Coordinates of N, CA and C and ligand atoms in Angstrom, one line a residue:
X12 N 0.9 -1.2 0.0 CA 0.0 0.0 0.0 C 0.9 1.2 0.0
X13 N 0.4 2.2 -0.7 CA 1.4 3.0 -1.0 C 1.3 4.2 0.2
X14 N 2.3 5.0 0.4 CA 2.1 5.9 1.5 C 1.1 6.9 0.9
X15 N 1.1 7.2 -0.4 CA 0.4 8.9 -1.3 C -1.1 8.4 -0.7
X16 N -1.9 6.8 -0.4 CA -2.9 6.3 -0.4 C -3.6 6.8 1.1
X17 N -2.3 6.6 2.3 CA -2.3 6.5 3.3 C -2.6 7.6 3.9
X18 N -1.8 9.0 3.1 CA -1.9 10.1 3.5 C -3.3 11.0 2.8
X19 N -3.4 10.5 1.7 CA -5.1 11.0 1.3 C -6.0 10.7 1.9
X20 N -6.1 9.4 2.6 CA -7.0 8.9 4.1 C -7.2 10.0 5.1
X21 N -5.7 10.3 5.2 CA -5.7 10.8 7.0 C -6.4 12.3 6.3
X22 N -5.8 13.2 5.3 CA -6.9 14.4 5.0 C -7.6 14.2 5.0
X23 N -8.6 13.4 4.3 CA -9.7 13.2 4.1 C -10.6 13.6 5.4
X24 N -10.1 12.5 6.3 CA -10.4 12.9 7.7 C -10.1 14.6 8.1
X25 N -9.3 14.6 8.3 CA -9.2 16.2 8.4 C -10.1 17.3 7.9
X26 N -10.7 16.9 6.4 CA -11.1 17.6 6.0 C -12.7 18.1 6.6
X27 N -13.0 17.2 7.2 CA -14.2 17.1 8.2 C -14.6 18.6 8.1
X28 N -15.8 19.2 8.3 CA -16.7 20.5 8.5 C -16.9 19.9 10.1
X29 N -16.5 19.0 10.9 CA -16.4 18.6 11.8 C -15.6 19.1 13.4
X30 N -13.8 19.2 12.2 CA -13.1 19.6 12.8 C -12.8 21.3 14.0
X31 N -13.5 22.1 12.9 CA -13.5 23.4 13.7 C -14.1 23.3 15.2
X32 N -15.2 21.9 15.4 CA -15.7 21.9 16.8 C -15.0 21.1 17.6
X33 N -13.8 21.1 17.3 CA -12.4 20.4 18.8 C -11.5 22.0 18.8
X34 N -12.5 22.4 19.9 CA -11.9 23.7 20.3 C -12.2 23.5 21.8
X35 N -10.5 23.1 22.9 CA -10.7 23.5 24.1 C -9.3 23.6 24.2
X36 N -9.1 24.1 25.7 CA -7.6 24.3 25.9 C -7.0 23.5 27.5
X37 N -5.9 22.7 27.0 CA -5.5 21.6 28.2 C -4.0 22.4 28.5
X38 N -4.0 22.4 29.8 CA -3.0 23.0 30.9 C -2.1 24.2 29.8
X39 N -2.7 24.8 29.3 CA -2.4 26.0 28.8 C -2.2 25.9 27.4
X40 N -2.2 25.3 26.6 CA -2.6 24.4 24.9 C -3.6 24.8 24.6
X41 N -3.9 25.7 23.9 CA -5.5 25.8 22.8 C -4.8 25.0 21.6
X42 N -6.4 23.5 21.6 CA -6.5 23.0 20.8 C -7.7 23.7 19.5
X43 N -7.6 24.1 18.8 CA -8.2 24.7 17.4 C -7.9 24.1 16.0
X44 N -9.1 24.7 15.3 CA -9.0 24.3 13.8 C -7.7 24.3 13.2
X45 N -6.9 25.6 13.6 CA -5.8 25.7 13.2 C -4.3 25.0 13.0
X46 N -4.6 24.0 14.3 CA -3.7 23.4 14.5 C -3.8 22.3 13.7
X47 N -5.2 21.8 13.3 CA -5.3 20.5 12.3 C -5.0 21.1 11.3
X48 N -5.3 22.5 10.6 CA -5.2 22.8 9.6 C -3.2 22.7 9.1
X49 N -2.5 22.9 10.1 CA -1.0 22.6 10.0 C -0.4 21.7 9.7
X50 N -1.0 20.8 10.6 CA -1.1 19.2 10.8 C -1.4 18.5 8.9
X51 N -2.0 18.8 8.6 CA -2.7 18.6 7.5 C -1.2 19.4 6.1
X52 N -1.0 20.1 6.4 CA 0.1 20.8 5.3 C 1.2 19.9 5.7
X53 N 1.8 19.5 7.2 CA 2.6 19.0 7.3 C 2.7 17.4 6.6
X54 N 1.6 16.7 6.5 CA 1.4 15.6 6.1 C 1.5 15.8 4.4
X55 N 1.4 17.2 3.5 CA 1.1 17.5 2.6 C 2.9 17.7 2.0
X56 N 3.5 17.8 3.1 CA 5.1 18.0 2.9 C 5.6 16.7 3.3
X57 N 5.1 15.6 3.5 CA 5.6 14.5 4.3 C 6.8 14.3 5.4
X58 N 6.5 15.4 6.0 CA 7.0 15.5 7.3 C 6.6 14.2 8.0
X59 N 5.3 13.8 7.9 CA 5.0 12.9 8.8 C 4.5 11.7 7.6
X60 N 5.6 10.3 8.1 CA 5.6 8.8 7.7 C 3.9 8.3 8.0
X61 N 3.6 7.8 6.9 CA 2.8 6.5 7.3 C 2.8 5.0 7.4
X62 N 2.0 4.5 8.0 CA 2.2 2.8 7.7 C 1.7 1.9 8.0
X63 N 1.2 0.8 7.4 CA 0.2 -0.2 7.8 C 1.0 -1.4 8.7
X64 N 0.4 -2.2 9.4 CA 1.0 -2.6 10.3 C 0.0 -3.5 11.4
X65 N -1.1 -4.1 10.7 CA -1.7 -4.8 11.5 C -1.5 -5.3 12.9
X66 N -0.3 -6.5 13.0 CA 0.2 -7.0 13.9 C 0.6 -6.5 15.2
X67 N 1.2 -5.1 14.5 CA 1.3 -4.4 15.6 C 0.3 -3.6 16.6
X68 N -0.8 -3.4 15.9 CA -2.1 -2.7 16.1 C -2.9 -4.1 17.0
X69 N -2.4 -5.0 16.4 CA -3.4 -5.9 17.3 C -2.7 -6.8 18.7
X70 N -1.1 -6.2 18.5 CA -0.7 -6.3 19.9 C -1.1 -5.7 20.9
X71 N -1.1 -4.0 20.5 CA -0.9 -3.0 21.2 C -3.0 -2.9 21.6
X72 N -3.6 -3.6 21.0 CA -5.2 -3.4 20.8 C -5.7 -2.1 20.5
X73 N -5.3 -1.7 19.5 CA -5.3 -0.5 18.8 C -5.8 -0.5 17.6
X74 N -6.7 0.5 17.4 CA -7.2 0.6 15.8 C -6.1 1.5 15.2
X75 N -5.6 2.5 15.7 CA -4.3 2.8 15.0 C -3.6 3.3 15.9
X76 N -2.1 4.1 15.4 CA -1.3 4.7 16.2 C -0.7 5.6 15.7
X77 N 0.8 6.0 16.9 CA 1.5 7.3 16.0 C 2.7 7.1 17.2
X78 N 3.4 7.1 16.5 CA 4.8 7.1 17.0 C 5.6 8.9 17.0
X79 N 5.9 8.9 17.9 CA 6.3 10.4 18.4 C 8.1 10.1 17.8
X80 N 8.4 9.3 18.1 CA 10.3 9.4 17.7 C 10.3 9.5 16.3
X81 N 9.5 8.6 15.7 CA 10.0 8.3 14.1 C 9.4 9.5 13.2
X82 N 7.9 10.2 14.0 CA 6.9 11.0 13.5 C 6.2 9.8 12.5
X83 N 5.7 9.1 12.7 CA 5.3 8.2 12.2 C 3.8 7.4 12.3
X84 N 2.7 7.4 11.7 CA 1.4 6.9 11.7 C 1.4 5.5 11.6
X85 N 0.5 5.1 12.2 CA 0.6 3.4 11.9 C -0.7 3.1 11.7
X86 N -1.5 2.8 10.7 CA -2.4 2.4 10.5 C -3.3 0.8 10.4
X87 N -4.2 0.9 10.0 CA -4.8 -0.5 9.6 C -5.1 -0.9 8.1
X88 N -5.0 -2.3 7.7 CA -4.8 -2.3 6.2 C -6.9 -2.2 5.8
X89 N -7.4 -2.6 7.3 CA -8.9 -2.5 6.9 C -9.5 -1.2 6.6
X90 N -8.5 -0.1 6.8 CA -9.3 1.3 6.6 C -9.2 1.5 5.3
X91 N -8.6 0.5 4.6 CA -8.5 1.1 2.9 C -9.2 0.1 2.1
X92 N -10.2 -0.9 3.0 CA -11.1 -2.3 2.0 C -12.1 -1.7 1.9
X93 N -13.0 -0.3 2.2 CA -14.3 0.0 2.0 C -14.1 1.5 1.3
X94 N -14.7 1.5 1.0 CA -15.2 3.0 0.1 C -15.3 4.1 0.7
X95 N -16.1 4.1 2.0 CA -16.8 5.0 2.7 C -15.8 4.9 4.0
X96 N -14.8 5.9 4.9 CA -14.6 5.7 6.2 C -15.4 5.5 7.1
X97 N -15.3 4.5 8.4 CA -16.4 3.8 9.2 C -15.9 5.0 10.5
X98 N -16.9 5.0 11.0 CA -17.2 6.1 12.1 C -16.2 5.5 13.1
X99 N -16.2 4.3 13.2 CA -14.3 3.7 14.6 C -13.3 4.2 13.9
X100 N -12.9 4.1 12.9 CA -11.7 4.9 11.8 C -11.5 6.2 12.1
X101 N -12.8 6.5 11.7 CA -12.5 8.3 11.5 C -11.8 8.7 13.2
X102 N -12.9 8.2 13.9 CA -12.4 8.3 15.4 C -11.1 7.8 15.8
X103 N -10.6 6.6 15.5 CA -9.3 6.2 15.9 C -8.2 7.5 14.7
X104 N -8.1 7.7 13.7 CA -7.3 8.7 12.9 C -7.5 10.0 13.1
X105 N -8.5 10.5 13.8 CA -8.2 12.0 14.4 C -7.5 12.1 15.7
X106 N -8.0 10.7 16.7 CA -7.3 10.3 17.9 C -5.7 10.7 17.3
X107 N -5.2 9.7 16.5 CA -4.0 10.2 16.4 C -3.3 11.1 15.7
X108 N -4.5 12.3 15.1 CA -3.8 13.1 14.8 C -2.9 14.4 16.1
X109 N -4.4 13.9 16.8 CA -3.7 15.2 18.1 C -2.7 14.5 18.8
X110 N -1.9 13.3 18.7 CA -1.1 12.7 19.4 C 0.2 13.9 18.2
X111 N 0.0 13.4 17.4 CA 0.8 14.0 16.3 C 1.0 15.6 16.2
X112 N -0.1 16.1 16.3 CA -0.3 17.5 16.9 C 0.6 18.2 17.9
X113 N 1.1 17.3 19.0 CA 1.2 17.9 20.2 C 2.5 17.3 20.3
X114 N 2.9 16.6 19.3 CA 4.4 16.2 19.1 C 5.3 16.9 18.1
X115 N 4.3 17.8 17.0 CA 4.5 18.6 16.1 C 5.2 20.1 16.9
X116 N 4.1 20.6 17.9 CA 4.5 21.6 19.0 C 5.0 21.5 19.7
X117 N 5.5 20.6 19.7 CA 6.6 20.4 21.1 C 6.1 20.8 22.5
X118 N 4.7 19.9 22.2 CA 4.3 20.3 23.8 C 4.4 19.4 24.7
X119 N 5.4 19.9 26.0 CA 5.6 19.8 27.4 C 4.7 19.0 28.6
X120 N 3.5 20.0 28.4 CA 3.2 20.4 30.2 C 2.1 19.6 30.2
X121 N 1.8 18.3 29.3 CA 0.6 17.7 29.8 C 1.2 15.9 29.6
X122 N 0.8 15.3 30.9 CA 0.7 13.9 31.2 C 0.3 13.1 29.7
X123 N 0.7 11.8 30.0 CA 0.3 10.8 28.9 C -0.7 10.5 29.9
X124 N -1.3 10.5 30.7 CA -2.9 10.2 30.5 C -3.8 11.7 30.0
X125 N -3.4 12.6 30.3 CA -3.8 13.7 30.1 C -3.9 13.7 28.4
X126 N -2.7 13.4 28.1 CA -2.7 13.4 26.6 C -3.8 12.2 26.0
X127 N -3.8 11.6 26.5 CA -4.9 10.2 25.7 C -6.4 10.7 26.2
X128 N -6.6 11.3 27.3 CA -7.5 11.6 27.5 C -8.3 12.4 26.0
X129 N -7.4 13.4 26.0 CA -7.7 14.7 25.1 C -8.1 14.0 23.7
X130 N -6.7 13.4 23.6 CA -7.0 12.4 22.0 C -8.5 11.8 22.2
X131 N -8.9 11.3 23.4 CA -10.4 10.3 23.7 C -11.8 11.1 23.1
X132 N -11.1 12.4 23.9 CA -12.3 13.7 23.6 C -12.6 14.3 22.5
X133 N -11.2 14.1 21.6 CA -11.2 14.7 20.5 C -12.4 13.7 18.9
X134 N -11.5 12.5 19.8 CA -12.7 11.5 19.0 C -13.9 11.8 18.9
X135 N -14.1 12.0 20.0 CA -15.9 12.1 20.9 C -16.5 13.2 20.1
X136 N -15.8 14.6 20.1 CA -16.3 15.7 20.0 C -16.8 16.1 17.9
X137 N -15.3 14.9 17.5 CA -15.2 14.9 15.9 C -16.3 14.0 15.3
X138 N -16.6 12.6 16.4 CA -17.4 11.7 15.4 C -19.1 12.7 15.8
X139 N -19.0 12.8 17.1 CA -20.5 13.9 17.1 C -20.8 15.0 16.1
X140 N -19.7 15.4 16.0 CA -19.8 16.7 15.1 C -20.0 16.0 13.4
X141 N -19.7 15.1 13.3 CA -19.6 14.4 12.2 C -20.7 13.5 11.9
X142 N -21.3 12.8 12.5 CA -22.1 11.6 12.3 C -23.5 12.2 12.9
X143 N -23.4 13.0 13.8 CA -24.5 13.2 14.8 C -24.8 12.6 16.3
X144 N -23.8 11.7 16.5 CA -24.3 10.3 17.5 C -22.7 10.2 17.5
X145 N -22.4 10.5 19.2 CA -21.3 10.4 19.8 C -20.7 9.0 19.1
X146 N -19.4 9.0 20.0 CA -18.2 7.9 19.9 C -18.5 6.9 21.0
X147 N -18.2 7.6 22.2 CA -18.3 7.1 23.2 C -19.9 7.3 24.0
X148 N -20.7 6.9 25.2 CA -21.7 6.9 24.9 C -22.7 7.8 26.2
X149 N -23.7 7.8 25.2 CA -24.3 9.2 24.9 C -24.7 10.2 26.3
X150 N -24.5 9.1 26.9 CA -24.6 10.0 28.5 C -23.3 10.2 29.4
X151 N -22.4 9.8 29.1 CA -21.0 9.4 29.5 C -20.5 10.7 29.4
X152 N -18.8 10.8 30.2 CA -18.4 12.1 30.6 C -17.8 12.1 29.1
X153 N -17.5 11.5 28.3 CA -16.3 12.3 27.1 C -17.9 12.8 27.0
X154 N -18.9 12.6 26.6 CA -20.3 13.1 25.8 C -20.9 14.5 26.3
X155 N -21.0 14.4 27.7 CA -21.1 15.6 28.7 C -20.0 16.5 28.6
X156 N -19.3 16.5 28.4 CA -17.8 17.3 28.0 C -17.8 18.0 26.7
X157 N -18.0 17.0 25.9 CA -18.4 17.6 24.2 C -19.5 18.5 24.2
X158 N -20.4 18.4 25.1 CA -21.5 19.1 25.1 C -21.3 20.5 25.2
X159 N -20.3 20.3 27.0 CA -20.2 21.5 27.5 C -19.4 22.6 26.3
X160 N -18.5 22.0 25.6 CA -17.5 22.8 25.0 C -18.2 23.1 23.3
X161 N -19.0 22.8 23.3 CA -20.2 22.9 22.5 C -20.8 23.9 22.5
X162 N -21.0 24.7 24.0 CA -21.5 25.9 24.8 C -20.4 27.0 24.9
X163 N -18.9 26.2 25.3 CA -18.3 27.2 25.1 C -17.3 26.9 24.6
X164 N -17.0 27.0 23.1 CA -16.0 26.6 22.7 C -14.8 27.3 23.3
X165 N -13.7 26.7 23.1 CA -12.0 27.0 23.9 C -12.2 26.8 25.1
X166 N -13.3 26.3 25.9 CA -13.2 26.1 27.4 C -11.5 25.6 27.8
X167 N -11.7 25.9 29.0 CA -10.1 24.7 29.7 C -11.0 23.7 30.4
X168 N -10.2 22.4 29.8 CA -11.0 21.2 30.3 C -10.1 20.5 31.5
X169 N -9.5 21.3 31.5 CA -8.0 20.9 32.5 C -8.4 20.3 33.9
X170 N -9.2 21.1 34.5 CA -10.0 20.6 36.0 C -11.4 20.6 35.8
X171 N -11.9 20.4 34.9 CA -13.0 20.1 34.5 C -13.8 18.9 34.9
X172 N -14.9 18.6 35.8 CA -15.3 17.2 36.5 C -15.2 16.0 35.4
X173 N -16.1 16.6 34.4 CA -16.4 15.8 33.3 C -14.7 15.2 32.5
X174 N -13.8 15.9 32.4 CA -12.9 15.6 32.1 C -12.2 14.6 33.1
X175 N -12.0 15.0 34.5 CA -11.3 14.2 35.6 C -11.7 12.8 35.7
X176 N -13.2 13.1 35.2 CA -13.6 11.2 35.7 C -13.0 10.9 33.7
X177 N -13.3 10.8 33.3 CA -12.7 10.8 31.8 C -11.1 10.2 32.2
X178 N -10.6 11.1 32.7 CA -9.2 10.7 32.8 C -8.7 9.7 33.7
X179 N -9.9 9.3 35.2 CA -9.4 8.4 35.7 C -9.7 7.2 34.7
X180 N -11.3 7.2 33.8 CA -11.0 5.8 33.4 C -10.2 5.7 32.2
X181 N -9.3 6.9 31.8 CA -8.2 6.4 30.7 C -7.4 5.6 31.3
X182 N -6.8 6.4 32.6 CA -5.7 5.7 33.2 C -5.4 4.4 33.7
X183 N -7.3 4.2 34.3 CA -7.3 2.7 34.7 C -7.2 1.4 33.1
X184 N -7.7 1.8 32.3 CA -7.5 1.2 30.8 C -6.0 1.4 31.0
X185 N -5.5 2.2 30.1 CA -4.0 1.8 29.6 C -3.3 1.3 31.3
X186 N -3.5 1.5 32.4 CA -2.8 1.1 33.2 C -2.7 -0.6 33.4
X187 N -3.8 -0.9 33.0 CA -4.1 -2.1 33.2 C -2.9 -2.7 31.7
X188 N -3.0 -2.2 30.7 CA -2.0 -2.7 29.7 C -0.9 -2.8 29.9
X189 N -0.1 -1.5 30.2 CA 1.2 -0.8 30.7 C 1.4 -0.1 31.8
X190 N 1.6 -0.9 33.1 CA 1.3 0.1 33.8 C 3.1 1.2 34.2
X191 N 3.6 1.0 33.4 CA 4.6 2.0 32.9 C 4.6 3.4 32.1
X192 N 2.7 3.0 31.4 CA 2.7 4.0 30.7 C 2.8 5.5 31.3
X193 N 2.0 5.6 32.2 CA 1.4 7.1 32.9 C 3.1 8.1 33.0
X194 N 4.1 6.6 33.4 CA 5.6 7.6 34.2 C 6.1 7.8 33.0
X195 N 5.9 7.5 31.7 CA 7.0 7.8 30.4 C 7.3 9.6 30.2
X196 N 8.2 9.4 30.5 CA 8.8 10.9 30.0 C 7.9 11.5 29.0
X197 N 8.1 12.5 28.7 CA 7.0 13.3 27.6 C 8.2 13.2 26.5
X198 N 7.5 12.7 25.5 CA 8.3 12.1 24.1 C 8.3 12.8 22.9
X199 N 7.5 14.5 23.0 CA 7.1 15.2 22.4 C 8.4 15.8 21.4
X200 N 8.9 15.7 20.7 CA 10.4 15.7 19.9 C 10.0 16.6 18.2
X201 N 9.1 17.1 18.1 CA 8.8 18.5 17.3 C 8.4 17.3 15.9
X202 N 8.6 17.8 14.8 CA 8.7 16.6 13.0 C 9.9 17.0 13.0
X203 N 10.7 15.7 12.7 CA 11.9 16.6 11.6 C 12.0 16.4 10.2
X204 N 12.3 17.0 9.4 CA 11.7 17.0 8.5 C 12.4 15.5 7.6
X205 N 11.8 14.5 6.6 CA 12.3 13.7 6.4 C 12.6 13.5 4.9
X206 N 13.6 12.7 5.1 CA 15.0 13.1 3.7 C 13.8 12.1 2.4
Ligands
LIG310 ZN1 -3.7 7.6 22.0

């Protein structure tokens, strides 16, 4: 599968009338349209690697991923057997765009549960904005959260209730997988650009 195939997927996604409503801001980070819109040129410069990779996706129980060292996407080979992107897709590939996002900025000051949370929300807030009918479900805190920031977009969701319980059950999820994940250093290492 060729990467030009891989990277017209992940726009595609991007291209969403969706996107403009993942607007909030985590421990001092405004997340905005803008930042996907970069995100999106950078992928257009292939700054950022793609790649399919099943096996690995189904170690890690992942519909996809993104590697912060290599700047690198890892995808699934089933998001390229249907015509139409399925609403777990679109959700898992914006998930990792803001992983990618926030490794692009070289941002610091937020936790890897904090970070996965955000990626969680971002799902939430993009397949709503998208489909009509949340990700996660429909009374649940990512949904209540989407709602709130719906009311006010750029809120800080930083101490936000709806967010905190959010974030305990990220932590208890990935902790249960890795429970090394939460202490990993922040891995955030900017694109560089690739030869
Ligand atoms: Zn993630």
């Amino acid at each position: 599968m060729s990467e030009a195939t891989l990277r017209a997927l992940v726009s595609i996604v991007l291209s969403s009338a969706a996107v403009p409503n993942i607007r909030f801001r985590i421990e001092g980070y405004d997340v905005y349209a803008e930042r996907f819109t970069r995100l999106k040129a950078a992928i257009r410069r292939q700054e950022i690697g793609f790649e399919i990779d099943d096996a690995y996706l189904a170690s890690s129980q992942a519909d996809a991923a993104y590697n912060p060292r290599k700047d690198s996407m890892i995808l699934h080979s089933s998001m390229l057997k249907s015509t139409a992107i399925s609403q777990r897709h679109r959700g898992a590939i914006i998930h990792e765009c803001l992983h990618a996002i926030l490794d692009m900025d070289y941002v610091q000051g937020i936790s890897p549960y904090q970070e996965e949370t955000v990626c969680a929300l971002t799902s939430n807030i993009y397949v709503l904005h998208h489909y009509g009918k949340p990700l996660f479900k429909p009374n649940g805190n990512a949904t209540q959260l989407t709602r709130k920031i719906g009311r006010k977009p750029g809120m800080d969701v930083t101490f936000d209730d709806s967010f905190q319980a959010m974030y305990e059950q990220v932590a208890t999820i990935y902790d249960q997988a890795d429970p090394n994940y939460g202490r990993r250093p922040g891995l955030h290492n900017g694109l560089r650009q690739r030869l």
